[in-house]
Amino acid sequence: MSFNNLDTLYRQVIMDHYKHPRNRGKLEEDALVVDMNNPTCGDRIQLQIQVEDGKVKDAKFEGEGCSISMSSASMMTQAIKGKSVEDALRMSQLFSDMMLGKEIDPGSLEMGDVEALQGVAKFPARIKCATLAWKAMEQGVEKK
Amino acid sequence: MDARSIREQFPILHQEVNGHPLVYLDSSATSHKPIKVLEAVDAYYRNDNSNVHRGVHTLGTRATDKYEGAREKVQQFINARSTKEVIFTRGTTTAINTVAHSYARANLEPGDEVIITPMEHHSNIIPWQQAVKATGATLKYFELNEDGTLNMEDVKKSIGPQTKIVALTHISNVLGTINPIKEIVELAHRQNAVVLVDGAQGAPHVKVDVQDIDCDFYCFSGHKMCGPTGIGVLYGKQELLENMEPVEFGGEMIDFVHLYDSTWKELPWKFEGGTPIIAGAIGLGAAIDFLTEIGLDKIEAHDQKLTAYAMERMSEIEGLTIYGPSKDKRSAVVTFNIDGVHPHDTATALDTEGIAVRAGHHCAQPLMRWLDVTATARASMYVYNTEDDIDKLVSGLAKTKEFFGNVF
């Protein structure tokens, strides 16, 4: 018996982000700070975003959680950096659609590694893990 | 006790999940229901459905007889003195909240203490946090030993004349620790404190005799002991319940209703406002019959044997940590983590093999902080589990470890 299904969930790129998270840490300058957790399982994230002139200048995160939630945070910060707030929010919408198993068309948006999380849609119990960082980002930019 | 023939009585266990025969190891969250319980609930709705304590008609009488018959079964099951001491609730949470609202708010004042333990489920923490906030009393915690058992020296030291309520779990839903309830009740009573026992994990697994334990309140749920969801029990000593105000007001619980005032029915009905959980109570009665026919002593022995086997087999896996006390001090729960693998990932990997375990904080965040972990995985067992289930778990865990070892 193999763990074939698991391979679609835990693709190499996801594991790479989990093991070597990008943008992990704290921003030194003033930033928007959002704390969010998943009360049903204990995953938590602190996201820091710097927004200037409608653009995400920088983003970093800290937190604890499973491979899906932490790799998603890593990918998300990588994807939104340098993007306009508007584009970041559009990406978040696309990500939600992807989690619902919908075909998505990113068009000119560069989603980068984020699309590796597509397989999560087949594991309903884990969707909340993947969306945690995106929800935090939405709340952060809406604070602004 | 033959777990294999018992398994036959649980239709839900005979299915494939993700292409594998289901291995259900999450009974601490909720247990499955034997045919006997399913049929009792079904027969009630098919043949007897009516409101209780109201109608003069035949169905109403039948429904009332069955509902009150279930109460008698509960009374015998926990050896309460009378059915007046058995109140049906929505579950353990509602039972604890009833005491925390009614008894605690009427009896606590500034300077008084409520003492609980760090191993409580959220449902035996938050009601007390709220009660002390409302009354100005103080909430305190007993200390735990390193193995997750209660530090009895600290218990003896902490209970004093200022202690008014001690609330603790019979069996920890995370560590499986079986607490020495009787001894604690004795210590508390010497200081005139009342003791509430959260029996959500106790009632399904060990014989409960409330007169022998001498606790003041004992709360448990039907769904963790082969009964339906939505039904639970608040046992309370009659003299305490007599002096407590109801928490929910409405139909069923009243005696006379005047324009500006009302009087309550006698026990136990004064605490059962609204149409009660009739089918749930009948289902719980059938679950009690089922468990009693097997024998609680046999269930306890089965749990112990299986837990010892699980701990022994799981210890063979390198890098797997088991939390909580040794096998002789625990019930059918094994909480664990695999080094370097988050418990959610463990649970997802096992699920692809048809193995159901719980992962997360198990509604016990303070205990997770005490263990210094953010989350754990938990395998919990009951009457229908066999050594074969444990073998499958162990091979699933070995595969999980290998899978995550390779991708890293």
XYZ file of C-alpha atoms in Angstrom:
552
model
C 0.000 0.000 0.000
C 1.391 3.373 -0.876
C 0.842 6.868 0.351
C -0.017 8.087 -3.186
C -2.673 10.479 -2.015
C -0.280 11.865 0.504
C 2.177 12.653 -2.236
C -0.362 14.906 -3.929
C -0.902 16.717 -0.649
C 2.666 16.960 0.514
C 4.496 17.838 -2.670
C 8.217 18.459 -2.546
C 7.780 22.198 -2.888
C 5.473 22.311 0.144
C 7.919 20.393 2.245
C 10.684 22.694 1.093
C 8.734 25.744 2.301
C 7.980 23.995 5.589
C 11.585 23.076 6.192
C 13.047 26.320 4.862
C 10.365 28.926 5.416
C 10.776 32.171 3.460
C 10.152 35.467 5.231
C 10.067 33.968 8.676
C 10.789 36.478 11.420
C 9.841 39.983 12.425
C 9.970 43.248 10.494
C 12.198 45.847 12.089
C 10.279 48.867 10.911
C 6.702 49.727 11.810
C 4.318 47.261 10.288
C 0.716 46.110 10.414
C 0.547 43.181 12.801
C -2.141 40.527 12.665
C -2.392 37.603 15.068
C -4.608 34.796 13.962
C -5.164 31.270 15.146
C -7.159 28.260 14.243
C -8.963 27.537 17.500
C -9.955 24.034 16.523
C -6.384 22.820 16.142
C -4.073 25.348 17.775
C -2.226 26.598 14.690
C -1.250 30.221 15.115
C 0.396 32.855 12.991
C 1.608 36.401 13.476
C 1.821 38.228 10.211
C 3.603 41.555 9.742
C 2.989 43.572 6.617
C 4.368 46.909 5.502
C 2.145 48.716 3.045
C 3.347 51.839 1.234
C 1.537 53.686 -1.537
C -0.939 50.849 -1.933
C 1.831 48.294 -2.309
C 2.988 45.466 -0.063
C 6.564 46.569 0.560
C 7.477 43.727 2.891
C 5.879 40.814 4.767
C 7.125 38.423 7.411
C 5.504 35.807 9.625
C 6.063 33.860 12.798
C 3.971 31.054 14.198
C 3.494 27.423 14.932
C 1.516 24.841 13.076
C 1.448 21.948 10.687
C 3.347 21.712 7.435
C 0.360 22.963 5.443
C -0.269 26.106 7.492
C 3.393 27.074 7.777
C 4.305 26.378 4.148
C 1.229 28.306 3.045
C 2.354 31.309 5.124
C 5.805 31.096 3.576
C 4.396 30.935 0.034
C 1.857 33.659 0.679
C 4.424 36.192 1.943
C 6.618 35.395 -1.044
C 3.722 35.868 -3.453
C 2.369 39.173 -2.165
C 5.662 41.002 -1.709
C 5.925 43.868 -4.159
C 2.319 43.423 -5.292
C -0.401 46.035 -4.976
C -2.859 45.510 -2.136
C -5.536 45.034 -4.760
C -3.582 42.219 -6.415
C -2.832 40.624 -3.053
C -6.536 40.508 -2.299
C -7.281 39.102 -5.766
C -4.736 36.379 -5.119
C -6.410 35.595 -1.839
C -9.714 35.178 -3.658
C -8.074 32.913 -6.210
C -6.563 30.889 -3.392
C -9.989 30.452 -1.760
C -11.389 29.280 -5.083
C -8.505 26.861 -5.471
C -9.266 25.414 -2.022
C -12.860 24.860 -3.127
C -11.505 22.760 -5.968
C -12.374 25.338 -8.651
C -10.243 25.778 -11.747
C -8.477 29.092 -11.372
C -7.086 31.474 -13.943
C -4.423 33.700 -12.362
C -4.020 35.662 -15.622
C -1.178 38.104 -15.184
C -0.874 37.437 -11.433
C 2.220 35.495 -10.536
C 1.090 33.058 -7.871
C 4.479 31.353 -7.755
C 4.746 28.302 -5.516
C 1.271 28.920 -4.101
C -0.292 26.689 -6.749
C 1.521 23.704 -5.238
C -1.138 23.723 -2.521
C -3.848 22.728 -5.017
C -3.909 19.188 -3.596
C -5.224 20.460 -0.251
C -8.661 20.870 -1.853
C -8.981 17.066 -1.726
C -8.450 17.081 2.063
C -11.368 19.134 3.438
C -10.120 18.814 7.019
C -6.939 20.655 6.078
C -8.301 23.599 4.063
C -8.403 25.842 7.131
C -4.695 25.171 7.685
C -3.905 26.437 4.198
C -6.111 29.537 4.336
C -4.963 30.785 7.760
C -2.134 32.994 6.436
C -4.279 34.404 3.632
C -7.048 35.304 6.087
C -4.468 37.072 8.240
C -3.227 39.003 5.209
C -6.759 40.091 4.295
C -7.353 41.315 7.817
C -4.011 43.138 7.803
C -4.532 45.129 4.651
C -8.107 45.915 5.623
C -6.795 47.429 8.869
C -4.842 49.952 6.831
C -15.329 -10.228 26.797
C -15.043 -10.873 23.079
C -14.313 -7.603 21.283
C -14.855 -9.309 17.933
C -18.443 -10.274 18.634
C -19.003 -6.840 20.148
C -17.689 -5.261 16.918
C -20.417 -7.102 15.015
C -22.973 -5.000 16.842
C -21.571 -1.712 15.509
C -22.664 -1.279 11.869
C -20.500 1.825 11.316
C -17.280 -0.100 11.899
C -17.900 -2.295 8.878
C -16.921 0.120 6.152
C -13.896 1.107 4.139
C -12.363 4.561 4.489
C -9.961 5.697 1.778
C -9.800 2.139 0.502
C -8.974 0.560 3.865
C -11.133 -1.077 6.541
C -11.944 1.620 9.105
C -9.808 1.609 12.241
C -11.588 3.904 14.675
C -9.364 5.198 17.475
C -11.192 8.376 18.427
C -13.699 7.174 21.008
C -12.680 9.813 23.548
C -14.145 12.341 21.121
C -17.248 10.246 20.563
C -18.013 6.548 20.651
C -19.994 4.594 18.098
C -23.491 3.254 18.670
C -24.504 -0.408 18.769
C -27.565 -1.663 16.887
C -29.453 -1.879 20.173
C -29.177 1.903 20.661
C -29.999 2.707 17.034
C -33.089 0.484 17.265
C -34.262 1.969 20.548
C -34.169 5.500 19.127
C -35.769 4.359 15.878
C -38.537 2.423 17.676
C -39.356 5.411 19.848
C -39.844 7.675 16.846
C -41.720 5.013 14.873
C -44.075 3.842 17.600
C -44.207 6.067 20.640
C -43.229 9.609 19.659
C -45.149 12.078 21.829
C -44.419 14.802 24.301
C -43.839 13.683 27.873
C -45.604 14.641 31.108
C -48.438 16.309 29.220
C -50.814 14.253 27.188
C -53.560 12.146 28.603
C -53.383 10.026 25.494
C -51.743 6.626 25.163
C -48.697 7.631 23.141
C -47.957 10.375 25.666
C -48.018 7.817 28.447
C -45.757 5.448 26.540
C -43.240 8.199 25.774
C -43.260 9.312 29.428
C -42.775 5.746 30.652
C -39.812 5.237 28.347
C -38.251 8.605 29.219
C -38.623 8.095 32.966
C -37.569 4.462 32.526
C -34.290 5.735 31.092
C -33.839 7.891 34.178
C -34.189 4.806 36.375
C -31.528 3.062 34.306
C -29.162 6.000 34.845
C -29.946 6.000 38.560
C -29.000 2.320 38.826
C -25.991 2.729 36.553
C -24.355 5.305 38.847
C -26.049 4.074 42.029
C -27.775 7.371 42.829
C -30.110 7.281 45.839
C -33.139 8.255 43.792
C -34.231 9.432 40.358
C -34.646 12.915 41.852
C -30.863 13.119 41.674
C -30.690 12.385 37.948
C -31.179 15.385 35.676
C -31.066 14.987 31.930
C -29.003 17.649 30.160
C -27.624 18.225 26.688
C -24.279 16.783 27.743
C -21.429 17.160 30.223
C -20.882 20.816 29.288
C -24.470 21.776 30.071
C -24.344 19.790 33.311
C -21.225 21.611 34.534
C -22.599 24.968 33.421
C -25.812 24.334 35.355
C -23.835 23.917 38.580
C -21.516 26.833 37.797
C -24.498 29.087 37.109
C -26.836 27.988 39.815
C -24.860 26.600 42.752
C -21.643 28.593 42.284
C -23.178 32.004 41.759
C -25.420 31.579 44.790
C -22.699 30.290 47.106
C -19.462 32.066 46.154
C -18.311 35.384 47.500
C -15.053 37.356 47.499
C -12.366 35.441 49.403
C -13.800 32.057 48.432
C -11.853 29.689 46.208
C -12.715 27.322 43.424
C -9.946 24.800 42.721
C -9.593 22.854 39.490
C -6.675 21.046 37.798
C -4.480 21.856 34.782
C -5.711 18.673 33.088
C -9.304 19.866 32.706
C -11.193 19.997 29.440
C -12.202 23.567 28.526
C -15.738 22.719 29.611
C -14.544 22.290 33.205
C -12.433 25.470 33.141
C -14.421 28.242 31.508
C -17.654 27.849 33.541
C -15.537 28.383 36.689
C -13.641 31.330 35.199
C -17.001 32.945 34.533
C -18.417 32.048 37.955
C -15.498 33.593 39.863
C -15.613 36.701 37.681
C -19.294 37.109 38.531
C -18.863 36.573 42.276
C -15.412 37.952 43.102
C -14.159 34.540 44.206
C -10.738 33.184 43.135
C -9.883 30.352 40.759
C -6.898 28.150 41.634
C -5.225 25.074 40.172
C -3.802 21.972 41.826
C -0.302 21.053 40.699
C 0.514 18.045 38.554
C 3.403 15.633 38.975
C 5.799 15.230 36.085
C 3.990 12.127 34.819
C 0.686 13.994 34.557
C -0.887 12.637 37.734
C -2.255 14.941 40.419
C 0.225 16.032 43.072
C -1.664 14.824 46.146
C 0.610 16.711 48.530
C -0.399 19.909 46.789
C -4.057 18.859 46.850
C -3.864 18.363 50.640
C -2.116 21.708 51.078
C -4.403 23.681 48.795
C -7.825 22.672 50.123
C -8.659 24.887 53.075
C -11.554 26.628 54.785
C -11.652 29.172 51.944
C -12.235 26.371 49.390
C -15.875 26.203 48.386
C -15.808 24.137 45.202
C -13.382 21.553 43.851
C -14.027 20.592 40.224
C -11.978 17.960 38.476
C -12.075 15.320 35.847
C -12.451 11.657 36.719
C -10.244 10.645 33.773
C -8.156 13.040 31.653
C -9.205 13.115 28.007
C -5.592 13.771 27.003
C -3.332 11.926 29.428
C -5.753 9.182 30.395
C -4.868 9.857 34.030
C -7.366 8.305 36.445
C -7.720 10.693 39.377
C -8.168 9.461 42.974
C -11.611 11.041 43.193
C -12.703 9.391 46.419
C -9.658 10.591 48.328
C -10.076 14.148 47.010
C -13.777 14.176 47.935
C -12.853 13.181 51.468
C -10.280 15.989 51.718
C -12.726 18.551 50.320
C -15.585 17.483 52.578
C -13.410 17.947 55.649
C -13.364 21.637 54.700
C -17.037 21.666 53.705
C -16.244 22.213 50.037
C -18.413 20.533 47.405
C -16.858 18.420 44.657
C -17.973 18.301 41.037
C -16.594 15.477 38.940
C -16.386 15.737 35.152
C -17.180 12.152 34.259
C -17.242 12.524 30.467
C -14.367 10.042 30.163
C -15.078 8.306 33.484
C -18.621 6.993 33.067
C -17.886 5.163 29.778
C -14.808 3.367 31.082
C -15.036 2.602 34.803
C -17.792 1.628 37.208
C -19.166 4.765 38.836
C -20.841 4.558 42.230
C -21.723 8.093 43.287
C -22.624 7.014 46.823
C -19.295 5.311 47.290
C -17.318 8.210 45.753
C -19.546 10.568 47.750
C -19.039 13.400 45.227
C -21.630 16.166 45.227
C -22.039 16.425 41.465
C -21.120 13.999 38.695
C -21.532 15.041 35.058
C -21.351 12.872 31.942
C -22.414 12.556 28.308
C -24.309 9.813 26.519
C -22.422 9.973 23.254
C -19.082 8.869 24.704
C -20.675 5.715 26.147
C -22.408 4.295 23.072
C -25.452 6.566 23.403
C -26.701 9.353 21.128
C -25.324 12.892 21.014
C -27.335 15.630 22.702
C -28.015 13.765 25.943
C -26.093 13.921 29.181
C -26.603 13.681 32.905
C -26.155 15.926 35.883
C -26.128 13.869 39.046
C -26.367 15.956 42.207
C -27.032 15.199 45.840
C -30.689 15.823 46.546
C -30.193 18.324 49.360
C -27.963 20.450 47.115
C -30.278 20.279 44.125
C -33.309 21.130 46.286
C -31.678 24.413 47.239
C -30.516 25.345 43.752
C -32.388 27.664 41.423
C -33.133 26.375 37.919
C -31.070 27.836 35.084
C -33.562 27.448 32.270
C -37.124 28.602 32.640
C -40.109 27.648 30.540
C -42.473 24.780 29.993
C -42.132 21.449 31.754
C -40.243 22.827 34.772
C -43.069 24.818 36.348
C -45.663 24.138 38.989
C -47.853 27.274 39.003
C -47.384 30.236 36.723
C -48.879 33.503 37.875
C -48.692 36.846 36.140
C -45.604 38.053 37.955
C -44.194 34.993 39.649
C -44.019 31.225 39.294
C -43.120 28.134 41.247
C -41.080 25.174 40.136
C -41.812 21.506 39.784
C -40.102 19.118 42.158
C -36.810 17.403 41.357
C -35.571 16.415 38.854
C -37.949 18.230 36.508
C -37.330 21.748 37.807
C -33.991 21.615 35.942
C -35.506 20.312 32.702
C -37.116 23.346 31.095
C -38.704 22.822 27.678
C -39.498 19.606 25.869
C -36.744 17.285 27.045
C -34.358 15.199 24.957
C -36.727 12.241 24.908
C -35.180 10.099 22.166
C -31.707 10.874 23.497
C -32.609 9.701 26.981
C -34.156 6.512 25.611
C -31.023 5.913 23.526
C -28.861 6.468 26.596
C -30.993 3.954 28.492
C -30.339 1.386 25.733
C -26.598 2.201 25.832
C -26.592 1.582 29.584
C -28.276 -1.790 28.999
C -25.634 -2.614 26.395
C -22.713 -1.673 28.669
C -24.224 -3.343 31.722
C -24.769 -6.592 29.848
C -21.067 -6.668 28.966
C -20.133 -5.510 32.480
C -18.189 -2.375 33.358
C -15.524 -4.472 35.092
C -14.955 -6.391 31.851
C -14.848 -3.167 29.842
C -12.290 -1.726 32.239
C -10.137 -4.849 32.005
C -10.375 -4.796 28.197
C -9.399 -1.094 28.105
C -6.440 -1.693 30.385
C -5.144 -4.623 28.404
C -5.497 -2.820 25.089
C -3.898 0.364 26.429
C -0.944 -1.575 27.795
C -0.562 -3.286 24.424
C -0.799 0.035 22.537
C 1.788 1.696 24.780
C 4.142 -1.227 24.437
C 3.839 -1.395 20.639
C 4.004 2.373 20.148
C 7.113 2.629 22.337
C 8.866 0.457 19.776
C 8.726 3.345 17.306
C 11.848 5.435 17.618
C 11.203 9.154 17.961
C 7.640 8.673 19.229
C 6.829 10.349 22.544
C 3.897 9.176 24.677
C 2.515 11.716 27.164
C 1.020 10.938 30.560
C 1.321 8.351 33.296
C 2.301 4.685 33.216
C -0.217 2.118 32.001
C -1.491 1.192 35.459
C -2.591 4.762 36.202
C -4.386 5.492 32.961
C -7.494 4.769 30.957
C -7.833 3.933 27.258
C -6.089 7.008 25.861
C -2.618 7.252 24.327
C -1.545 10.786 23.404
C 1.656 11.076 21.418
C 3.822 12.919 18.929
C 6.330 11.780 16.336
C 9.534 13.828 16.339
C 9.563 16.353 13.518
C 6.043 15.551 12.293
C 3.193 17.852 13.220
C 0.232 15.906 14.683
C -2.121 17.217 11.961
C 0.183 15.738 9.381
C 0.282 12.479 11.352
C -3.527 12.382 11.501
C -3.896 13.103 7.784
C -1.360 10.402 6.913
C -3.148 7.858 9.127
C -6.499 8.849 7.650
C -5.321 7.897 4.186
C -4.873 4.403 5.686
C -8.396 4.443 7.120
C -7.160 5.080 10.659
C -9.058 7.745 12.634
C -7.140 9.527 15.397
C -7.586 12.985 16.853
C -5.003 15.749 16.426
C -4.940 19.165 18.013
C -5.246 20.575 21.510
C -8.130 18.269 22.549
C -10.012 21.193 24.141
C -7.287 21.354 26.794
C -5.107 24.349 25.922
C -3.770 24.863 29.480
C -2.666 21.215 29.543
C -0.928 21.599 26.163
C 1.042 24.523 27.616
C 1.864 22.407 30.673
C 3.160 19.679 28.335
C 4.990 22.419 26.400
C 3.534 21.347 23.071
C 1.148 23.172 20.754
C -0.724 20.060 19.769
C -0.629 16.279 19.994
C -2.099 13.243 18.285
C -4.325 10.937 20.303
C -5.454 7.356 19.884
C -8.354 6.424 22.155
C -9.958 3.030 22.495
C -13.221 1.456 23.572
C -15.096 -1.840 23.804
C -15.044 -2.522 20.066
C -11.300 -2.039 19.524
C -8.954 -4.981 19.180
C -5.221 -5.618 19.142
C -5.553 -5.779 15.374
C -6.543 -2.070 15.404
C -3.408 -1.285 17.380
C -1.241 -3.296 14.989
C -2.653 -1.294 12.078
C -2.026 1.948 13.944
C 1.559 0.984 14.645
C 2.257 0.068 11.021
C 0.520 3.300 9.910
C 2.732 5.275 12.277
C 5.851 3.582 10.980
C 4.831 4.492 7.416
C 4.033 8.050 8.443
C 7.423 8.437 10.011
C 9.104 7.050 6.922
C 7.081 9.271 4.573
C 7.846 12.486 6.398
C 11.410 11.368 7.018
C 11.909 11.033 3.266
C 10.336 14.286 2.162
C 12.446 16.255 4.599
